[in-house]
Amino acid sequence: MTENAHQQPSAPHTELPTQYAPADVEGPLYERWVERGYFEADEKSDKPPYTIVIPPPNVTGSLHLGHAFEHTLIDALTRRKRMQGFETLWQPGMDHAGIATQNVVERELGKEGKSRHDLGREAFVERVWQWKGESGGQISGQMRRLGDGVAWSRERFTMDEGLSQAVQTIFKRLYDDELIYRAERIINWCPRCLTAISDIEVEYQDDDGELVSMKYGEGDDTIVVATTRAETMLGDTAVAVHPDDERYRHLVGKEIRLPLTDRSIPVVADTHVDPEFGTGAVKVTPAHDPNDFEIGQRHNLPSLTVMDEHAVITAHGPFQGLDRLEARSAIVAALRAEGRIVAEKRPYVHSVGHCSRCKTTIEPRLSMQWWVKVGPLAKAAGDAVRDGRVKIHPQEMEKRYFDWVDNLHDWCISRQLWWGHRIPVWYGPNGEVVCVGPDDEAPSGEGWRQDTDVLDTWFSSGLWPFSTLGWPERTESLAKFYPNSVLVTGYDILFFWVARMMMFGLYAMDGTPPFHTIALHGMVRDQFGKKMSKSFGNAVNPLDWMDKYGSDALRFTLARGANPGVDVPIGEDWVQGSRNFANKIWNATRFALMNGATVDGPLPDASAMSATDRWILSRLNSVVAEVDAFYEDFQFAKLSDALFHFAWDEVFDWYVELSKTTFQAGGEPAKVSQRVLGEVLDVTLKLLHPVVPFVTETLWTTLTGGESVVVADWPTDSGFRDPAAEQEIESLQSVITEVRRFRADQGLQPGQRVPARLTLEGTALAPHEAAIRQLLRLQPEGEAFSATATLPVAGATVALDLSGTIDVAAERKRLAKDLAAAEKEKAQAHAKLGNEAFLAKAPDQVVDKIRGRLAKADEDIARITAQLERLPEA
């Protein structure tokens, strides 16, 4: 263990309140940390850097359990690294969240009976900034509640001046390198938000629809196609079949009549078609389906747009002006009247994309948009992982990463919004196109106009690891803190935000990736493993649990469930259990202070320590090493579990209890144990601090008189091990555990005293007789002592006189009744599991339940039989 650089000489201990009250402690403590600048980072420091960016929450957002989970993990990493002597930067900030923020402000305008068009673009954007200043960013206050140790003075916003300059700079560079272009392609279109949206903003769900099979052409030239979107047939420009499909070989190259129109369309052969699916023929609507668009490109088919941006039919004819869903029903009815409907399947459950913001069904739409040519950028992002410059943790997630970046399509970066980074391109009166960088003067004069679209929010957040540090300027912060040490984020945005940061970081920073490690975590779910959602009624506001149980309790529960890349179930009972753990830490430290635990001076020599003292120090060093290894492997659940069991089971339940006899006896052994207990608590509180910062800060400063555990030195493994002491205390634990179990089996009350004879000679347990008797409530044997039960444990013998404590005959009768019930349960379970007819029909979960009953019955029979054997004859 290391001496603490910030630890002051131990002051007289302040008496702790009898109970821990998180609400009284957390707020003032956090403000003290911020005021003292513990979380700030100095680019001029000669300490090694450790950098993590916060995945920027939306300015419209509030703290949800997913945020609390992710922030807990990042905070634990940064707090530990700060204690280890790193210049630690946890970079905070928020995302302007284009669609979400615009929707919020438009709803506010709607309450006034206005739309953004009533205000005009400039006034609307000003209104959004006003909303941001008044209502945006409430999540910052909630992050403080959680204990986030971020460098608040460095807080950034994706629309602030510096980040806007970074956006314009990289757009210009990509444009000049011909990696940004404008083209007409199929995009995800939201008819409600009236903008293109990214793949990540599309939520897929199973909807009840209809599958309609309809006949195209006449006579021998008929062909049947099936669709869930009959309204798009107005825009069909071909029917496609597989080139090897013999059924349609005679039709390939022919023109057939498209029903309800005055057009004929060709039959084309394309390998995209699966001849085994449906009829083996598909309708091709290049302007309204991404796969059809690709077929159209290969066969030079025209693209007919038959819907406007509101998803209203624009094609001439009786369906013009109908909403897409109204048109669907009308078109099917018209086809039915012509005898062209071959089959209809309702309901037909299929996956349908919805806008994540407003839940409107997405419409694939051909549109002129701005695109990033991702080929060379994605290759660089893949190579950085393949050659080891960036590691993905857990490693099995690498395959998913490669599957994505190796098959990336060009990225649509334009959005038809007013809130966001406006595309820095101007169009001239004679067809000129000029891209303007931050140091360029925009064209002016009659006929010049700027592109009306803004950039996808992911474009600016993709620059986050370096734009927040001052890029494109070569700042001291950029030199010190780039690249980031690790990115901690959910596996759900591995393909979106992470991939974009990799592409942009490698491009902008001369091949240096934005982070060394990508540590992926899972999603928070309810205690039954179900996704949390307001519609499911299982969503939880983390502030409610923090109010009820304290922030430490929520944090410890989340960390204890955090296995890399795996979803995290959480229930209120578990948070309550973590609150109990915080209380246990509090009470144990309070006991230690009352019994003279101290951190003053060096540890006594091992030769002056008892086996109990040497055991706990040996175990303490093992735990330090174990926790360090788990941190380096991002095993938050394992490190939390290791600390929980060490603190609760070994320190509080065993060492504190075993030390009571030493403290009561006084003298030099008591002084040694007081120093050992102080050391153990000092180190244990430091180890726990990154995950449960508030309670540990209060206890550590009270115990040590130090400035703050936030800036205390992280413990190191001194190498001290004492296997003999560990074996000795394990034997002692076995004796106490076994006798306690026997007492409970016999129905003895925990405080009930029983005469006992201990035979410990020749064993390592001889020095522990006083502790054994005290912990087991065992009286010395008297003259009338009669050993009615003898327990051989760990080489020792414990003989108990139960004659005056239990009615042996009544106890035998009770146990015999319990044994008969267990044997009956076993026979019934055994009979069911031996019934082949039952096993053939019963669900797996029913069979598993019966197997569990059989196993439980076997355990009960063995336990009760052992109890009967230990009882004296009645």
PDB file of C-alpha atoms in Angstrom, residues 184-417:
ATOM      1  CA  GLU A 184     -30.127  11.831 -56.213  1.00  0.00           C
ATOM      2  CA  ARG A 185     -30.527   8.614 -54.219  1.00  0.00           C
ATOM      3  CA  ILE A 186     -33.045   6.709 -52.107  1.00  0.00           C
ATOM      4  CA  ILE A 187     -33.121   7.933 -48.506  1.00  0.00           C
ATOM      5  CA  ASN A 188     -35.193   7.352 -45.350  1.00  0.00           C
ATOM      6  CA  TRP A 189     -37.831  10.080 -45.418  1.00  0.00           C
ATOM      7  CA  CYS A 190     -40.106  11.099 -42.554  1.00  0.00           C
ATOM      8  CA  PRO A 191     -43.359  12.574 -43.934  1.00  0.00           C
ATOM      9  CA  ARG A 192     -44.025  14.184 -40.536  1.00  0.00           C
ATOM     10  CA  CYS A 193     -40.606  15.735 -39.819  1.00  0.00           C
ATOM     11  CA  LEU A 194     -40.208  16.449 -43.558  1.00  0.00           C
ATOM     12  CA  THR A 195     -36.554  15.474 -43.632  1.00  0.00           C
ATOM     13  CA  ALA A 196     -34.206  12.682 -44.529  1.00  0.00           C
ATOM     14  CA  ILE A 197     -33.102  10.767 -41.448  1.00  0.00           C
ATOM     15  CA  SER A 198     -30.167   8.491 -40.758  1.00  0.00           C
ATOM     16  CA  ASP A 199     -30.375   4.738 -40.368  1.00  0.00           C
ATOM     17  CA  ILE A 200     -29.949   5.043 -36.607  1.00  0.00           C
ATOM     18  CA  GLU A 201     -33.018   7.273 -36.421  1.00  0.00           C
ATOM     19  CA  VAL A 202     -35.167   4.517 -37.939  1.00  0.00           C
ATOM     20  CA  GLU A 203     -36.800   2.145 -35.463  1.00  0.00           C
ATOM     21  CA  TYR A 204     -38.074  -1.136 -36.862  1.00  0.00           C
ATOM     22  CA  GLN A 205     -41.075  -2.921 -35.425  1.00  0.00           C
ATOM     23  CA  ASP A 206     -43.433  -5.664 -36.526  1.00  0.00           C
ATOM     24  CA  ASP A 207     -46.632  -4.132 -37.899  1.00  0.00           C
ATOM     25  CA  ASP A 208     -49.843  -5.731 -39.118  1.00  0.00           C
ATOM     26  CA  GLY A 209     -50.057  -5.055 -42.835  1.00  0.00           C
ATOM     27  CA  GLU A 210     -51.294  -6.828 -45.931  1.00  0.00           C
ATOM     28  CA  LEU A 211     -49.571  -8.849 -48.637  1.00  0.00           C
ATOM     29  CA  VAL A 212     -51.325  -8.478 -51.964  1.00  0.00           C
ATOM     30  CA  SER A 213     -50.518 -10.632 -54.999  1.00  0.00           C
ATOM     31  CA  MET A 214     -51.561  -9.017 -58.284  1.00  0.00           C
ATOM     32  CA  LYS A 215     -51.434  -9.888 -61.946  1.00  0.00           C
ATOM     33  CA  TYR A 216     -49.589  -7.696 -64.462  1.00  0.00           C
ATOM     34  CA  GLY A 217     -49.825  -8.088 -68.270  1.00  0.00           C
ATOM     35  CA  GLU A 218     -52.353  -9.910 -70.452  1.00  0.00           C
ATOM     36  CA  GLY A 219     -52.899 -13.453 -71.698  1.00  0.00           C
ATOM     37  CA  ASP A 220     -49.701 -15.481 -72.009  1.00  0.00           C
ATOM     38  CA  ASP A 221     -47.720 -12.420 -70.996  1.00  0.00           C
ATOM     39  CA  THR A 222     -49.106 -12.242 -67.458  1.00  0.00           C
ATOM     40  CA  ILE A 223     -46.914 -12.313 -64.387  1.00  0.00           C
ATOM     41  CA  VAL A 224     -47.853 -12.242 -60.684  1.00  0.00           C
ATOM     42  CA  VAL A 225     -46.048  -9.995 -58.193  1.00  0.00           C
ATOM     43  CA  ALA A 226     -46.650  -9.499 -54.464  1.00  0.00           C
ATOM     44  CA  THR A 227     -46.288  -6.335 -52.377  1.00  0.00           C
ATOM     45  CA  THR A 228     -47.077  -4.843 -48.987  1.00  0.00           C
ATOM     46  CA  ARG A 229     -47.146  -1.342 -50.527  1.00  0.00           C
ATOM     47  CA  ALA A 230     -49.663  -1.543 -53.371  1.00  0.00           C
ATOM     48  CA  GLU A 231     -49.731   2.267 -53.691  1.00  0.00           C
ATOM     49  CA  THR A 232     -46.185   2.275 -55.108  1.00  0.00           C
ATOM     50  CA  MET A 233     -47.252   0.252 -58.172  1.00  0.00           C
ATOM     51  CA  LEU A 234     -48.139   3.557 -59.798  1.00  0.00           C
ATOM     52  CA  GLY A 235     -44.392   4.199 -59.957  1.00  0.00           C
ATOM     53  CA  ASP A 236     -43.350   0.754 -61.250  1.00  0.00           C
ATOM     54  CA  THR A 237     -41.031   0.901 -64.255  1.00  0.00           C
ATOM     55  CA  ALA A 238     -40.246  -2.835 -64.608  1.00  0.00           C
ATOM     56  CA  VAL A 239     -40.834  -6.355 -63.327  1.00  0.00           C
ATOM     57  CA  ALA A 240     -37.656  -8.284 -62.417  1.00  0.00           C
ATOM     58  CA  VAL A 241     -37.021 -12.044 -62.471  1.00  0.00           C
ATOM     59  CA  HIS A 242     -33.901 -14.118 -61.947  1.00  0.00           C
ATOM     60  CA  PRO A 243     -31.981 -14.753 -65.195  1.00  0.00           C
ATOM     61  CA  ASP A 244     -31.938 -18.525 -64.541  1.00  0.00           C
ATOM     62  CA  ASP A 245     -35.662 -18.815 -63.813  1.00  0.00           C
ATOM     63  CA  GLU A 246     -37.069 -20.983 -66.640  1.00  0.00           C
ATOM     64  CA  ARG A 247     -40.661 -19.932 -65.862  1.00  0.00           C
ATOM     65  CA  TYR A 248     -40.106 -16.409 -67.078  1.00  0.00           C
ATOM     66  CA  ARG A 249     -37.355 -16.801 -69.667  1.00  0.00           C
ATOM     67  CA  HIS A 250     -39.861 -16.170 -72.508  1.00  0.00           C
ATOM     68  CA  LEU A 251     -40.891 -12.845 -70.923  1.00  0.00           C
ATOM     69  CA  VAL A 252     -37.461 -11.299 -70.354  1.00  0.00           C
ATOM     70  CA  GLY A 253     -37.087  -8.312 -72.659  1.00  0.00           C
ATOM     71  CA  LYS A 254     -40.813  -8.042 -73.362  1.00  0.00           C
ATOM     72  CA  GLU A 255     -43.108  -5.186 -72.399  1.00  0.00           C
ATOM     73  CA  ILE A 256     -46.212  -5.941 -70.333  1.00  0.00           C
ATOM     74  CA  ARG A 257     -49.120  -3.743 -69.354  1.00  0.00           C
ATOM     75  CA  LEU A 258     -49.032  -2.047 -65.947  1.00  0.00           C
ATOM     76  CA  PRO A 259     -52.599  -2.126 -64.546  1.00  0.00           C
ATOM     77  CA  LEU A 260     -54.501   1.103 -63.714  1.00  0.00           C
ATOM     78  CA  THR A 261     -52.151   3.092 -65.973  1.00  0.00           C
ATOM     79  CA  ASP A 262     -51.671   3.662 -69.680  1.00  0.00           C
ATOM     80  CA  ARG A 263     -48.079   2.447 -69.488  1.00  0.00           C
ATOM     81  CA  SER A 264     -46.233  -0.727 -70.435  1.00  0.00           C
ATOM     82  CA  ILE A 265     -43.115  -1.789 -68.528  1.00  0.00           C
ATOM     83  CA  PRO A 266     -40.294  -4.213 -69.375  1.00  0.00           C
ATOM     84  CA  VAL A 267     -39.480  -7.538 -67.754  1.00  0.00           C
ATOM     85  CA  VAL A 268     -35.784  -7.531 -66.806  1.00  0.00           C
ATOM     86  CA  ALA A 269     -33.476 -10.279 -65.558  1.00  0.00           C
ATOM     87  CA  ASP A 270     -31.545  -9.458 -62.371  1.00  0.00           C
ATOM     88  CA  THR A 271     -29.625 -11.684 -59.971  1.00  0.00           C
ATOM     89  CA  HIS A 272     -30.982  -9.720 -56.985  1.00  0.00           C
ATOM     90  CA  VAL A 273     -34.294 -11.589 -57.350  1.00  0.00           C
ATOM     91  CA  ASP A 274     -34.705 -14.757 -55.282  1.00  0.00           C
ATOM     92  CA  PRO A 275     -36.523 -17.283 -57.503  1.00  0.00           C
ATOM     93  CA  GLU A 276     -37.523 -19.311 -54.419  1.00  0.00           C
ATOM     94  CA  PHE A 277     -39.351 -16.413 -52.736  1.00  0.00           C
ATOM     95  CA  GLY A 278     -43.014 -15.892 -53.608  1.00  0.00           C
ATOM     96  CA  THR A 279     -43.651 -16.122 -57.325  1.00  0.00           C
ATOM     97  CA  GLY A 280     -40.026 -15.374 -58.177  1.00  0.00           C
ATOM     98  CA  ALA A 281     -41.042 -12.077 -59.784  1.00  0.00           C
ATOM     99  CA  VAL A 282     -40.845  -8.627 -58.167  1.00  0.00           C
ATOM    100  CA  LYS A 283     -42.209  -5.243 -59.110  1.00  0.00           C
ATOM    101  CA  VAL A 284     -39.539  -2.559 -59.526  1.00  0.00           C
ATOM    102  CA  THR A 285     -40.228   0.966 -58.224  1.00  0.00           C
ATOM    103  CA  PRO A 286     -36.841   2.739 -58.403  1.00  0.00           C
ATOM    104  CA  ALA A 287     -38.026   6.015 -56.831  1.00  0.00           C
ATOM    105  CA  HIS A 288     -39.561   4.380 -53.754  1.00  0.00           C
ATOM    106  CA  ASP A 289     -37.409   1.391 -52.746  1.00  0.00           C
ATOM    107  CA  PRO A 290     -33.620   1.181 -52.195  1.00  0.00           C
ATOM    108  CA  ASN A 291     -33.242  -2.287 -53.736  1.00  0.00           C
ATOM    109  CA  ASP A 292     -35.418  -1.316 -56.686  1.00  0.00           C
ATOM    110  CA  PHE A 293     -33.303   1.809 -57.152  1.00  0.00           C
ATOM    111  CA  GLU A 294     -30.199  -0.376 -57.523  1.00  0.00           C
ATOM    112  CA  ILE A 295     -31.998  -2.603 -60.056  1.00  0.00           C
ATOM    113  CA  GLY A 296     -33.078   0.511 -61.911  1.00  0.00           C
ATOM    114  CA  GLN A 297     -29.494   1.774 -62.041  1.00  0.00           C
ATOM    115  CA  ARG A 298     -28.271  -1.539 -63.471  1.00  0.00           C
ATOM    116  CA  HIS A 299     -30.951  -1.613 -66.188  1.00  0.00           C
ATOM    117  CA  ASN A 300     -31.223   2.132 -66.948  1.00  0.00           C
ATOM    118  CA  LEU A 301     -34.824   2.245 -65.797  1.00  0.00           C
ATOM    119  CA  PRO A 302     -36.600   5.564 -65.282  1.00  0.00           C
ATOM    120  CA  SER A 303     -37.426   6.614 -61.704  1.00  0.00           C
ATOM    121  CA  LEU A 304     -40.984   7.887 -61.317  1.00  0.00           C
ATOM    122  CA  THR A 305     -41.761   9.716 -58.086  1.00  0.00           C
ATOM    123  CA  VAL A 306     -45.452   9.202 -57.304  1.00  0.00           C
ATOM    124  CA  MET A 307     -45.565  10.694 -53.761  1.00  0.00           C
ATOM    125  CA  ASP A 308     -44.680  14.130 -52.422  1.00  0.00           C
ATOM    126  CA  GLU A 309     -42.853  14.897 -49.174  1.00  0.00           C
ATOM    127  CA  HIS A 310     -46.089  14.451 -47.189  1.00  0.00           C
ATOM    128  CA  ALA A 311     -46.541  10.932 -48.649  1.00  0.00           C
ATOM    129  CA  VAL A 312     -49.500  12.104 -50.744  1.00  0.00           C
ATOM    130  CA  ILE A 313     -49.980  10.590 -54.216  1.00  0.00           C
ATOM    131  CA  THR A 314     -48.938  12.926 -57.032  1.00  0.00           C
ATOM    132  CA  ALA A 315     -49.390  10.564 -59.994  1.00  0.00           C
ATOM    133  CA  HIS A 316     -52.086  11.727 -62.399  1.00  0.00           C
ATOM    134  CA  GLY A 317     -55.333   9.798 -62.184  1.00  0.00           C
ATOM    135  CA  PRO A 318     -58.078   8.929 -59.734  1.00  0.00           C
ATOM    136  CA  PHE A 319     -55.665   8.398 -56.824  1.00  0.00           C
ATOM    137  CA  GLN A 320     -53.986  11.807 -57.021  1.00  0.00           C
ATOM    138  CA  GLY A 321     -54.223  13.717 -53.725  1.00  0.00           C
ATOM    139  CA  LEU A 322     -54.799  10.617 -51.577  1.00  0.00           C
ATOM    140  CA  ASP A 323     -52.627   9.875 -48.559  1.00  0.00           C
ATOM    141  CA  ARG A 324     -50.462   6.773 -49.124  1.00  0.00           C
ATOM    142  CA  LEU A 325     -52.614   4.594 -46.846  1.00  0.00           C
ATOM    143  CA  GLU A 326     -55.848   5.811 -48.409  1.00  0.00           C
ATOM    144  CA  ALA A 327     -54.366   5.177 -51.845  1.00  0.00           C
ATOM    145  CA  ARG A 328     -53.321   1.648 -50.830  1.00  0.00           C
ATOM    146  CA  SER A 329     -56.907   0.619 -50.102  1.00  0.00           C
ATOM    147  CA  ALA A 330     -58.273   2.405 -53.186  1.00  0.00           C
ATOM    148  CA  ILE A 331     -55.718   0.817 -55.512  1.00  0.00           C
ATOM    149  CA  VAL A 332     -56.341  -2.699 -54.161  1.00  0.00           C
ATOM    150  CA  ALA A 333     -60.089  -2.152 -54.646  1.00  0.00           C
ATOM    151  CA  ALA A 334     -59.549  -0.968 -58.221  1.00  0.00           C
ATOM    152  CA  LEU A 335     -57.337  -3.968 -59.010  1.00  0.00           C
ATOM    153  CA  ARG A 336     -59.897  -6.285 -57.458  1.00  0.00           C
ATOM    154  CA  ALA A 337     -62.585  -4.775 -59.701  1.00  0.00           C
ATOM    155  CA  GLU A 338     -60.388  -5.582 -62.736  1.00  0.00           C
ATOM    156  CA  GLY A 339     -59.928  -9.163 -61.553  1.00  0.00           C
ATOM    157  CA  ARG A 340     -56.197  -8.683 -61.022  1.00  0.00           C
ATOM    158  CA  ILE A 341     -56.000  -9.623 -57.349  1.00  0.00           C
ATOM    159  CA  VAL A 342     -54.710 -13.198 -57.113  1.00  0.00           C
ATOM    160  CA  ALA A 343     -54.349 -13.406 -53.306  1.00  0.00           C
ATOM    161  CA  GLU A 344     -54.653 -11.205 -50.222  1.00  0.00           C
ATOM    162  CA  LYS A 345     -53.156 -11.991 -46.834  1.00  0.00           C
ATOM    163  CA  ARG A 346     -54.320 -10.010 -43.816  1.00  0.00           C
ATOM    164  CA  PRO A 347     -52.912  -9.472 -41.306  1.00  0.00           C
ATOM    165  CA  TYR A 348     -49.431  -9.863 -42.720  1.00  0.00           C
ATOM    166  CA  VAL A 349     -46.893  -9.142 -39.975  1.00  0.00           C
ATOM    167  CA  HIS A 350     -43.694  -7.603 -41.313  1.00  0.00           C
ATOM    168  CA  SER A 351     -40.924  -5.308 -40.130  1.00  0.00           C
ATOM    169  CA  VAL A 352     -41.624  -1.638 -40.815  1.00  0.00           C
ATOM    170  CA  GLY A 353     -39.342   1.345 -40.217  1.00  0.00           C
ATOM    171  CA  HIS A 354     -40.598   4.251 -38.095  1.00  0.00           C
ATOM    172  CA  CYS A 355     -39.137   7.648 -37.315  1.00  0.00           C
ATOM    173  CA  SER A 356     -37.576   7.420 -33.868  1.00  0.00           C
ATOM    174  CA  ARG A 357     -38.699  10.989 -33.102  1.00  0.00           C
ATOM    175  CA  CYS A 358     -42.362  11.038 -34.120  1.00  0.00           C
ATOM    176  CA  LYS A 359     -43.076   7.316 -34.790  1.00  0.00           C
ATOM    177  CA  THR A 360     -44.362   8.028 -38.327  1.00  0.00           C
ATOM    178  CA  THR A 361     -43.829   5.212 -40.834  1.00  0.00           C
ATOM    179  CA  ILE A 362     -40.732   5.932 -42.893  1.00  0.00           C
ATOM    180  CA  GLU A 363     -41.075   6.321 -46.644  1.00  0.00           C
ATOM    181  CA  PRO A 364     -38.120   5.378 -48.873  1.00  0.00           C
ATOM    182  CA  ARG A 365     -37.873   8.298 -51.284  1.00  0.00           C
ATOM    183  CA  LEU A 366     -35.712   9.350 -54.194  1.00  0.00           C
ATOM    184  CA  SER A 367     -34.226  12.695 -53.300  1.00  0.00           C
ATOM    185  CA  MET A 368     -31.356  15.034 -54.127  1.00  0.00           C
ATOM    186  CA  GLN A 369     -29.089  14.977 -51.088  1.00  0.00           C
ATOM    187  CA  TRP A 370     -25.500  15.490 -49.953  1.00  0.00           C
ATOM    188  CA  TRP A 371     -23.415  12.349 -49.421  1.00  0.00           C
ATOM    189  CA  VAL A 372     -20.078  11.311 -47.953  1.00  0.00           C
ATOM    190  CA  LYS A 373     -18.146   8.879 -50.124  1.00  0.00           C
ATOM    191  CA  VAL A 374     -17.249   6.481 -47.335  1.00  0.00           C
ATOM    192  CA  GLY A 375     -15.168   3.891 -49.213  1.00  0.00           C
ATOM    193  CA  PRO A 376     -11.642   5.125 -48.365  1.00  0.00           C
ATOM    194  CA  LEU A 377     -12.732   6.450 -44.963  1.00  0.00           C
ATOM    195  CA  ALA A 378     -14.350   3.151 -43.973  1.00  0.00           C
ATOM    196  CA  LYS A 379     -11.315   1.179 -45.147  1.00  0.00           C
ATOM    197  CA  ALA A 380      -9.094   3.274 -42.889  1.00  0.00           C
ATOM    198  CA  ALA A 381     -11.511   2.695 -39.989  1.00  0.00           C
ATOM    199  CA  GLY A 382     -11.362  -1.061 -40.558  1.00  0.00           C
ATOM    200  CA  ASP A 383      -7.575  -1.122 -40.941  1.00  0.00           C
ATOM    201  CA  ALA A 384      -7.071   0.727 -37.627  1.00  0.00           C
ATOM    202  CA  VAL A 385      -8.742  -2.154 -35.781  1.00  0.00           C
ATOM    203  CA  ARG A 386      -7.182  -4.883 -37.896  1.00  0.00           C
ATOM    204  CA  ASP A 387      -3.631  -3.647 -37.325  1.00  0.00           C
ATOM    205  CA  GLY A 388      -4.164  -3.215 -33.564  1.00  0.00           C
ATOM    206  CA  ARG A 389      -4.035   0.574 -33.328  1.00  0.00           C
ATOM    207  CA  VAL A 390      -7.560   0.407 -31.901  1.00  0.00           C
ATOM    208  CA  LYS A 391      -8.831  -2.460 -29.775  1.00  0.00           C
ATOM    209  CA  ILE A 392     -12.501  -3.342 -29.441  1.00  0.00           C
ATOM    210  CA  HIS A 393     -13.597  -4.771 -26.115  1.00  0.00           C
ATOM    211  CA  PRO A 394     -15.033  -7.362 -25.839  1.00  0.00           C
ATOM    212  CA  GLN A 395     -13.083  -8.736 -28.776  1.00  0.00           C
ATOM    213  CA  GLU A 396     -16.015 -10.752 -30.124  1.00  0.00           C
ATOM    214  CA  MET A 397     -17.626  -7.446 -31.123  1.00  0.00           C
ATOM    215  CA  GLU A 398     -14.891  -6.946 -33.734  1.00  0.00           C
ATOM    216  CA  LYS A 399     -16.728  -9.127 -36.245  1.00  0.00           C
ATOM    217  CA  ARG A 400     -19.830  -6.943 -36.026  1.00  0.00           C
ATOM    218  CA  TYR A 401     -17.665  -3.868 -36.509  1.00  0.00           C
ATOM    219  CA  PHE A 402     -15.975  -5.302 -39.602  1.00  0.00           C
ATOM    220  CA  ASP A 403     -19.305  -6.498 -41.023  1.00  0.00           C
ATOM    221  CA  TRP A 404     -20.441  -2.881 -40.832  1.00  0.00           C
ATOM    222  CA  VAL A 405     -17.430  -0.838 -41.956  1.00  0.00           C
ATOM    223  CA  ASP A 406     -16.520  -3.285 -44.722  1.00  0.00           C
ATOM    224  CA  ASN A 407     -19.982  -2.938 -46.247  1.00  0.00           C
ATOM    225  CA  LEU A 408     -20.791   0.717 -45.641  1.00  0.00           C
ATOM    226  CA  HIS A 409     -22.936   2.527 -48.171  1.00  0.00           C
ATOM    227  CA  ASP A 410     -22.317   6.195 -48.844  1.00  0.00           C
ATOM    228  CA  TRP A 411     -23.670   8.319 -46.022  1.00  0.00           C
ATOM    229  CA  CYS A 412     -26.512  10.796 -46.566  1.00  0.00           C
ATOM    230  CA  ILE A 413     -25.508  13.847 -44.512  1.00  0.00           C
ATOM    231  CA  SER A 414     -28.126  16.452 -45.514  1.00  0.00           C
ATOM    232  CA  ARG A 415     -31.297  17.130 -43.532  1.00  0.00           C
ATOM    233  CA  GLN A 416     -34.226  19.285 -44.536  1.00  0.00           C
ATOM    234  CA  LEU A 417     -34.261  21.201 -41.264  1.00  0.00           C
TER     235      LEU A 417
END
